[in-house]
Amino acid sequence: MSNSLDLNKYIELYKDFLHPNPNINSQAFLILRKEFEVKFMDNLLANLQEEDLFIRRKSILALGMFGEKILKSIVQLYMDTKNTNVKLSCLKTMIKVVVNFNLEELNQEQMLVVDLALREGTPEIILTVISLLRQLGGTGKNILIKACRNKDLLIAKASISALLEMKDQNIDDLFDELLNDNSIDPMIKEDILRDKII
């Protein structure tokens, strides 16, 4: 009897979680996280495979509030799927966790996702993983510095853009070095020069 009552309570709270009113859904989120944490996390992870963008977005935001404990499942989901939308949702969830909990670095398993994403080749995934690196302080900066010289123009240009947002003398020195390097694509140099003029 209590199990069916619990299930009914969960269903009602979950409906409230999907409600467009932020007061209703944030209240439901807090209760779901406190009383049904494991079931709720499983539900949210499954939602990353939903076609409905509204449900995916709400689930990414909610998963981002669980902190590092959710990252193991996110890594596993990323590795197991071939679906670009699911991969993007995993990366966006990682960004939310990093931002919400001020993480400066990821563990080896999580960095494997970053490495795979940089080699994915799809523009959306590349741009999203570059956004993740931008949030990772020194660790991210070091990878972005290497990525500036990547033969893939999108990776190189996106890395330059991310680094431009990090006002740092070392980065200014790097840009001067790139401008004087004959092997760097002229389009990359244009991006750097444009920022210097601004």
Short mmCIF file of N, CA and C in Angstrom, two decimals, residues 30-151:
data_model
loop_
_atom_site.label_atom_id
_atom_site.label_comp_id
_atom_site.label_asym_id
_atom_site.label_seq_id
_atom_site.Cartn_x
_atom_site.Cartn_y
_atom_site.Cartn_z
N LEU A 30 12.89 20.18 -5.17
CA LEU A 30 13.50 20.03 -3.84
C LEU A 30 12.98 18.78 -3.12
N ILE A 31 11.67 18.54 -3.22
CA ILE A 31 11.08 17.37 -2.55
C ILE A 31 11.52 16.08 -3.25
N LEU A 32 11.50 16.10 -4.58
CA LEU A 32 11.93 14.91 -5.34
C LEU A 32 13.38 14.55 -5.02
N ARG A 33 14.22 15.57 -4.93
CA ARG A 33 15.64 15.30 -4.65
C ARG A 33 15.82 14.75 -3.23
N LYS A 34 15.03 15.26 -2.31
CA LYS A 34 15.16 14.83 -0.91
C LYS A 34 14.56 13.44 -0.67
N GLU A 35 13.38 13.18 -1.22
CA GLU A 35 12.64 11.96 -0.88
C GLU A 35 12.77 10.82 -1.89
N PHE A 36 13.11 11.16 -3.14
CA PHE A 36 13.16 10.13 -4.19
C PHE A 36 14.44 10.26 -5.03
N GLU A 37 15.57 10.56 -4.38
CA GLU A 37 16.77 10.96 -5.12
C GLU A 37 17.15 9.99 -6.24
N VAL A 38 17.29 8.72 -5.93
CA VAL A 38 17.78 7.74 -6.92
C VAL A 38 16.80 7.61 -8.08
N LYS A 39 15.53 7.44 -7.74
CA LYS A 39 14.49 7.30 -8.79
C LYS A 39 14.45 8.56 -9.67
N PHE A 40 14.53 9.71 -9.02
CA PHE A 40 14.46 10.99 -9.74
C PHE A 40 15.67 11.16 -10.67
N MET A 41 16.87 10.84 -10.17
CA MET A 41 18.06 10.94 -11.01
C MET A 41 17.96 10.01 -12.22
N ASP A 42 17.49 8.79 -11.99
CA ASP A 42 17.32 7.83 -13.10
C ASP A 42 16.34 8.37 -14.14
N ASN A 43 15.27 8.96 -13.64
CA ASN A 43 14.25 9.55 -14.50
C ASN A 43 14.84 10.69 -15.35
N LEU A 44 15.60 11.56 -14.70
CA LEU A 44 16.22 12.70 -15.40
C LEU A 44 17.24 12.24 -16.44
N LEU A 45 18.02 11.23 -16.09
CA LEU A 45 19.01 10.69 -17.04
C LEU A 45 18.31 10.11 -18.27
N ALA A 46 17.21 9.40 -18.03
CA ALA A 46 16.43 8.84 -19.15
C ALA A 46 15.87 9.96 -20.02
N ASN A 47 15.53 11.09 -19.39
CA ASN A 47 14.97 12.23 -20.14
C ASN A 47 15.96 12.83 -21.14
N LEU A 48 17.25 12.61 -20.94
CA LEU A 48 18.24 13.15 -21.88
C LEU A 48 18.11 12.50 -23.25
N GLN A 49 17.35 11.40 -23.31
CA GLN A 49 17.12 10.72 -24.59
C GLN A 49 15.76 11.08 -25.19
N GLU A 50 15.06 11.98 -24.52
CA GLU A 50 13.73 12.42 -24.98
C GLU A 50 13.86 13.30 -26.23
N GLU A 51 12.89 13.19 -27.11
CA GLU A 51 12.84 14.08 -28.29
C GLU A 51 12.42 15.49 -27.88
N ASP A 52 11.60 15.58 -26.83
CA ASP A 52 11.04 16.86 -26.39
C ASP A 52 12.14 17.74 -25.79
N LEU A 53 12.42 18.86 -26.46
CA LEU A 53 13.50 19.76 -26.04
C LEU A 53 13.23 20.37 -24.67
N PHE A 54 11.96 20.69 -24.39
CA PHE A 54 11.59 21.27 -23.09
C PHE A 54 11.97 20.32 -21.95
N ILE A 55 11.64 19.03 -22.11
CA ILE A 55 11.94 18.04 -21.07
C ILE A 55 13.45 17.85 -20.94
N ARG A 56 14.16 17.82 -22.08
CA ARG A 56 15.62 17.67 -22.04
C ARG A 56 16.27 18.84 -21.29
N ARG A 57 15.83 20.06 -21.61
CA ARG A 57 16.41 21.25 -20.97
C ARG A 57 16.17 21.25 -19.46
N LYS A 58 14.93 20.96 -19.06
CA LYS A 58 14.61 20.94 -17.63
C LYS A 58 15.44 19.88 -16.91
N SER A 59 15.64 18.76 -17.57
CA SER A 59 16.39 17.66 -16.96
C SER A 59 17.87 18.00 -16.84
N ILE A 60 18.42 18.69 -17.84
CA ILE A 60 19.83 19.13 -17.78
C ILE A 60 20.02 20.09 -16.60
N LEU A 61 19.12 21.05 -16.47
CA LEU A 61 19.20 22.01 -15.36
C LEU A 61 19.12 21.31 -14.00
N ALA A 62 18.19 20.35 -13.91
CA ALA A 62 18.02 19.62 -12.64
C ALA A 62 19.22 18.74 -12.34
N LEU A 63 19.72 18.02 -13.33
CA LEU A 63 20.88 17.15 -13.12
C LEU A 63 22.10 17.96 -12.69
N GLY A 64 22.20 19.16 -13.21
CA GLY A 64 23.32 20.03 -12.86
C GLY A 64 23.34 20.42 -11.39
N MET A 65 22.22 20.21 -10.71
CA MET A 65 22.14 20.55 -9.27
C MET A 65 22.58 19.40 -8.37
N PHE A 66 22.84 18.23 -8.96
CA PHE A 66 23.23 17.07 -8.15
C PHE A 66 24.74 17.01 -7.90
N GLY A 67 25.49 17.81 -8.63
CA GLY A 67 26.93 17.84 -8.39
C GLY A 67 27.68 16.66 -8.98
N GLU A 68 28.87 16.41 -8.43
CA GLU A 68 29.77 15.42 -9.02
C GLU A 68 29.20 14.00 -9.01
N LYS A 69 28.28 13.72 -8.09
CA LYS A 69 27.74 12.35 -7.99
C LYS A 69 27.03 11.92 -9.27
N ILE A 70 26.57 12.89 -10.09
CA ILE A 70 25.84 12.53 -11.31
C ILE A 70 26.79 12.29 -12.49
N LEU A 71 28.04 12.73 -12.37
CA LEU A 71 28.94 12.71 -13.53
C LEU A 71 29.30 11.30 -14.00
N LYS A 72 29.38 10.35 -13.09
CA LYS A 72 29.70 8.96 -13.49
C LYS A 72 28.64 8.44 -14.46
N SER A 73 27.38 8.68 -14.13
CA SER A 73 26.27 8.23 -15.00
C SER A 73 26.26 9.00 -16.32
N ILE A 74 26.61 10.29 -16.27
CA ILE A 74 26.65 11.11 -17.48
C ILE A 74 27.74 10.60 -18.42
N VAL A 75 28.91 10.29 -17.85
CA VAL A 75 30.02 9.75 -18.66
C VAL A 75 29.59 8.45 -19.32
N GLN A 76 28.95 7.57 -18.55
CA GLN A 76 28.51 6.27 -19.08
C GLN A 76 27.51 6.45 -20.22
N LEU A 77 26.56 7.37 -20.01
CA LEU A 77 25.55 7.63 -21.05
C LEU A 77 26.21 8.16 -22.32
N TYR A 78 27.18 9.07 -22.16
CA TYR A 78 27.88 9.62 -23.33
C TYR A 78 28.58 8.50 -24.10
N MET A 79 29.24 7.62 -23.38
CA MET A 79 29.99 6.52 -24.01
C MET A 79 29.07 5.54 -24.73
N ASP A 80 27.88 5.35 -24.16
CA ASP A 80 26.97 4.32 -24.67
C ASP A 80 26.11 4.75 -25.86
N THR A 81 26.02 6.06 -26.11
CA THR A 81 25.09 6.53 -27.14
C THR A 81 25.80 6.94 -28.42
N LYS A 82 25.07 6.84 -29.53
CA LYS A 82 25.55 7.39 -30.80
C LYS A 82 24.74 8.61 -31.19
N ASN A 83 23.74 8.94 -30.37
CA ASN A 83 22.81 10.03 -30.66
C ASN A 83 23.44 11.38 -30.31
N THR A 84 23.52 12.27 -31.29
CA THR A 84 24.16 13.58 -31.09
C THR A 84 23.44 14.40 -30.02
N ASN A 85 22.10 14.38 -30.02
CA ASN A 85 21.35 15.16 -29.02
C ASN A 85 21.63 14.68 -27.60
N VAL A 86 21.77 13.36 -27.43
CA VAL A 86 22.06 12.82 -26.11
C VAL A 86 23.47 13.23 -25.69
N LYS A 87 24.42 13.15 -26.62
CA LYS A 87 25.79 13.57 -26.32
C LYS A 87 25.84 15.05 -25.92
N LEU A 88 25.11 15.86 -26.67
CA LEU A 88 25.05 17.30 -26.35
C LEU A 88 24.46 17.51 -24.96
N SER A 89 23.41 16.77 -24.65
CA SER A 89 22.77 16.89 -23.33
C SER A 89 23.74 16.49 -22.21
N CYS A 90 24.54 15.45 -22.46
CA CYS A 90 25.54 15.03 -21.47
C CYS A 90 26.57 16.14 -21.25
N LEU A 91 27.07 16.72 -22.33
CA LEU A 91 28.07 17.78 -22.21
C LEU A 91 27.48 19.01 -21.51
N LYS A 92 26.24 19.35 -21.85
CA LYS A 92 25.59 20.51 -21.21
C LYS A 92 25.38 20.27 -19.72
N THR A 93 25.08 19.02 -19.36
CA THR A 93 24.93 18.68 -17.94
C THR A 93 26.27 18.85 -17.23
N MET A 94 27.34 18.40 -17.87
CA MET A 94 28.68 18.56 -17.29
C MET A 94 29.01 20.04 -17.07
N ILE A 95 28.63 20.88 -18.05
CA ILE A 95 28.86 22.33 -17.90
C ILE A 95 28.11 22.86 -16.67
N LYS A 96 26.84 22.43 -16.53
CA LYS A 96 26.04 22.91 -15.39
C LYS A 96 26.67 22.50 -14.06
N VAL A 97 27.15 21.27 -13.98
CA VAL A 97 27.78 20.80 -12.73
C VAL A 97 29.04 21.61 -12.45
N VAL A 98 29.87 21.80 -13.47
CA VAL A 98 31.12 22.57 -13.31
C VAL A 98 30.82 23.99 -12.83
N VAL A 99 29.84 24.64 -13.45
CA VAL A 99 29.49 26.02 -13.10
C VAL A 99 28.85 26.08 -11.71
N ASN A 100 27.88 25.21 -11.45
CA ASN A 100 27.15 25.25 -10.17
C ASN A 100 28.03 24.94 -8.97
N PHE A 101 29.07 24.10 -9.18
CA PHE A 101 29.88 23.65 -8.05
C PHE A 101 31.34 24.14 -8.15
N ASN A 102 31.57 25.11 -9.05
CA ASN A 102 32.90 25.73 -9.20
C ASN A 102 34.03 24.71 -9.34
N LEU A 103 33.80 23.67 -10.15
CA LEU A 103 34.84 22.67 -10.34
C LEU A 103 35.96 23.24 -11.20
N GLU A 104 37.18 22.98 -10.80
CA GLU A 104 38.35 23.47 -11.55
C GLU A 104 38.91 22.37 -12.46
N GLU A 105 38.57 21.13 -12.14
CA GLU A 105 39.07 20.04 -12.99
C GLU A 105 38.13 18.85 -12.95
N LEU A 106 38.27 17.98 -13.95
CA LEU A 106 37.50 16.76 -14.05
C LEU A 106 38.45 15.58 -13.87
N ASN A 107 37.90 14.42 -13.49
CA ASN A 107 38.78 13.26 -13.34
C ASN A 107 39.11 12.65 -14.71
N GLN A 108 39.93 11.63 -14.69
CA GLN A 108 40.43 11.03 -15.94
C GLN A 108 39.30 10.52 -16.84
N GLU A 109 38.33 9.86 -16.20
CA GLU A 109 37.19 9.30 -16.94
C GLU A 109 36.37 10.42 -17.60
N GLN A 110 36.16 11.50 -16.85
CA GLN A 110 35.39 12.63 -17.38
C GLN A 110 36.16 13.36 -18.49
N MET A 111 37.48 13.44 -18.35
CA MET A 111 38.30 14.08 -19.38
C MET A 111 38.32 13.25 -20.66
N LEU A 112 38.07 11.95 -20.55
CA LEU A 112 37.99 11.10 -21.74
C LEU A 112 36.80 11.54 -22.61
N VAL A 113 35.71 11.94 -21.96
CA VAL A 113 34.55 12.47 -22.69
C VAL A 113 34.94 13.74 -23.44
N VAL A 114 35.70 14.62 -22.78
CA VAL A 114 36.17 15.86 -23.41
C VAL A 114 37.01 15.52 -24.65
N ASP A 115 37.92 14.57 -24.49
CA ASP A 115 38.80 14.16 -25.58
C ASP A 115 38.00 13.59 -26.76
N LEU A 116 37.04 12.73 -26.45
CA LEU A 116 36.20 12.13 -27.50
C LEU A 116 35.37 13.20 -28.20
N ALA A 117 34.83 14.13 -27.41
CA ALA A 117 33.99 15.19 -27.98
C ALA A 117 34.79 16.08 -28.93
N LEU A 118 36.04 16.36 -28.59
CA LEU A 118 36.88 17.18 -29.48
C LEU A 118 37.17 16.47 -30.79
N ARG A 119 37.09 15.13 -30.76
CA ARG A 119 37.35 14.37 -31.99
C ARG A 119 36.07 13.95 -32.71
N GLU A 120 34.93 14.37 -32.18
CA GLU A 120 33.63 13.96 -32.74
C GLU A 120 33.43 14.44 -34.19
N GLY A 121 33.84 15.68 -34.41
CA GLY A 121 33.67 16.22 -35.77
C GLY A 121 32.37 16.98 -36.00
N THR A 122 31.35 16.81 -35.14
CA THR A 122 30.11 17.55 -35.37
C THR A 122 30.24 18.93 -34.72
N PRO A 123 29.88 19.98 -35.44
CA PRO A 123 30.06 21.35 -34.94
C PRO A 123 29.42 21.60 -33.58
N GLU A 124 28.19 21.11 -33.37
CA GLU A 124 27.49 21.37 -32.11
C GLU A 124 28.26 20.79 -30.93
N ILE A 125 28.75 19.57 -31.10
CA ILE A 125 29.49 18.91 -30.02
C ILE A 125 30.80 19.63 -29.75
N ILE A 126 31.51 20.00 -30.80
CA ILE A 126 32.78 20.72 -30.64
C ILE A 126 32.57 22.03 -29.89
N LEU A 127 31.57 22.81 -30.32
CA LEU A 127 31.31 24.11 -29.68
C LEU A 127 30.90 23.94 -28.21
N THR A 128 30.16 22.88 -27.92
CA THR A 128 29.71 22.65 -26.54
C THR A 128 30.86 22.22 -25.65
N VAL A 129 31.74 21.35 -26.16
CA VAL A 129 32.87 20.91 -25.33
C VAL A 129 33.87 22.04 -25.13
N ILE A 130 33.99 22.94 -26.11
CA ILE A 130 34.85 24.12 -25.93
C ILE A 130 34.28 25.01 -24.82
N SER A 131 32.95 25.13 -24.76
CA SER A 131 32.30 25.90 -23.67
C SER A 131 32.60 25.26 -22.31
N LEU A 132 32.60 23.93 -22.28
CA LEU A 132 32.93 23.22 -21.05
C LEU A 132 34.37 23.53 -20.63
N LEU A 133 35.30 23.47 -21.58
CA LEU A 133 36.71 23.74 -21.27
C LEU A 133 36.90 25.18 -20.76
N ARG A 134 36.13 26.11 -21.31
CA ARG A 134 36.23 27.51 -20.90
C ARG A 134 35.89 27.69 -19.42
N GLN A 135 35.05 26.80 -18.90
CA GLN A 135 34.63 26.90 -17.50
C GLN A 135 35.61 26.22 -16.53
N LEU A 136 36.60 25.51 -17.07
CA LEU A 136 37.44 24.66 -16.22
C LEU A 136 38.76 25.30 -15.77
N GLY A 137 38.80 26.60 -15.70
CA GLY A 137 39.99 27.27 -15.16
C GLY A 137 41.27 26.87 -15.88
N GLY A 138 42.33 26.64 -15.10
CA GLY A 138 43.65 26.35 -15.65
C GLY A 138 43.69 25.09 -16.50
N THR A 139 42.98 24.04 -16.07
CA THR A 139 42.95 22.78 -16.82
C THR A 139 42.39 23.01 -18.22
N GLY A 140 41.26 23.70 -18.26
CA GLY A 140 40.62 23.98 -19.55
C GLY A 140 41.49 24.88 -20.41
N LYS A 141 42.10 25.88 -19.78
CA LYS A 141 42.93 26.83 -20.52
C LYS A 141 44.08 26.12 -21.22
N ASN A 142 44.73 25.18 -20.52
CA ASN A 142 45.86 24.44 -21.12
C ASN A 142 45.43 23.64 -22.35
N ILE A 143 44.25 23.04 -22.28
CA ILE A 143 43.75 22.26 -23.43
C ILE A 143 43.39 23.20 -24.58
N LEU A 144 42.76 24.33 -24.25
CA LEU A 144 42.39 25.31 -25.27
C LEU A 144 43.62 25.88 -25.97
N ILE A 145 44.70 26.09 -25.21
CA ILE A 145 45.95 26.60 -25.81
C ILE A 145 46.48 25.63 -26.86
N LYS A 146 46.43 24.32 -26.52
CA LYS A 146 46.87 23.31 -27.50
C LYS A 146 45.91 23.27 -28.69
N ALA A 147 44.62 23.41 -28.39
CA ALA A 147 43.59 23.30 -29.44
C ALA A 147 43.66 24.46 -30.45
N CYS A 148 44.28 25.57 -30.06
CA CYS A 148 44.43 26.71 -30.99
C CYS A 148 45.19 26.31 -32.26
N ARG A 149 46.03 25.28 -32.12
CA ARG A 149 46.85 24.84 -33.26
C ARG A 149 46.24 23.63 -33.97
N ASN A 150 45.02 23.28 -33.60
CA ASN A 150 44.37 22.11 -34.20
C ASN A 150 44.13 22.35 -35.69
N LYS A 151 44.30 21.29 -36.48
CA LYS A 151 44.10 21.40 -37.94
C LYS A 151 42.63 21.61 -38.28
#
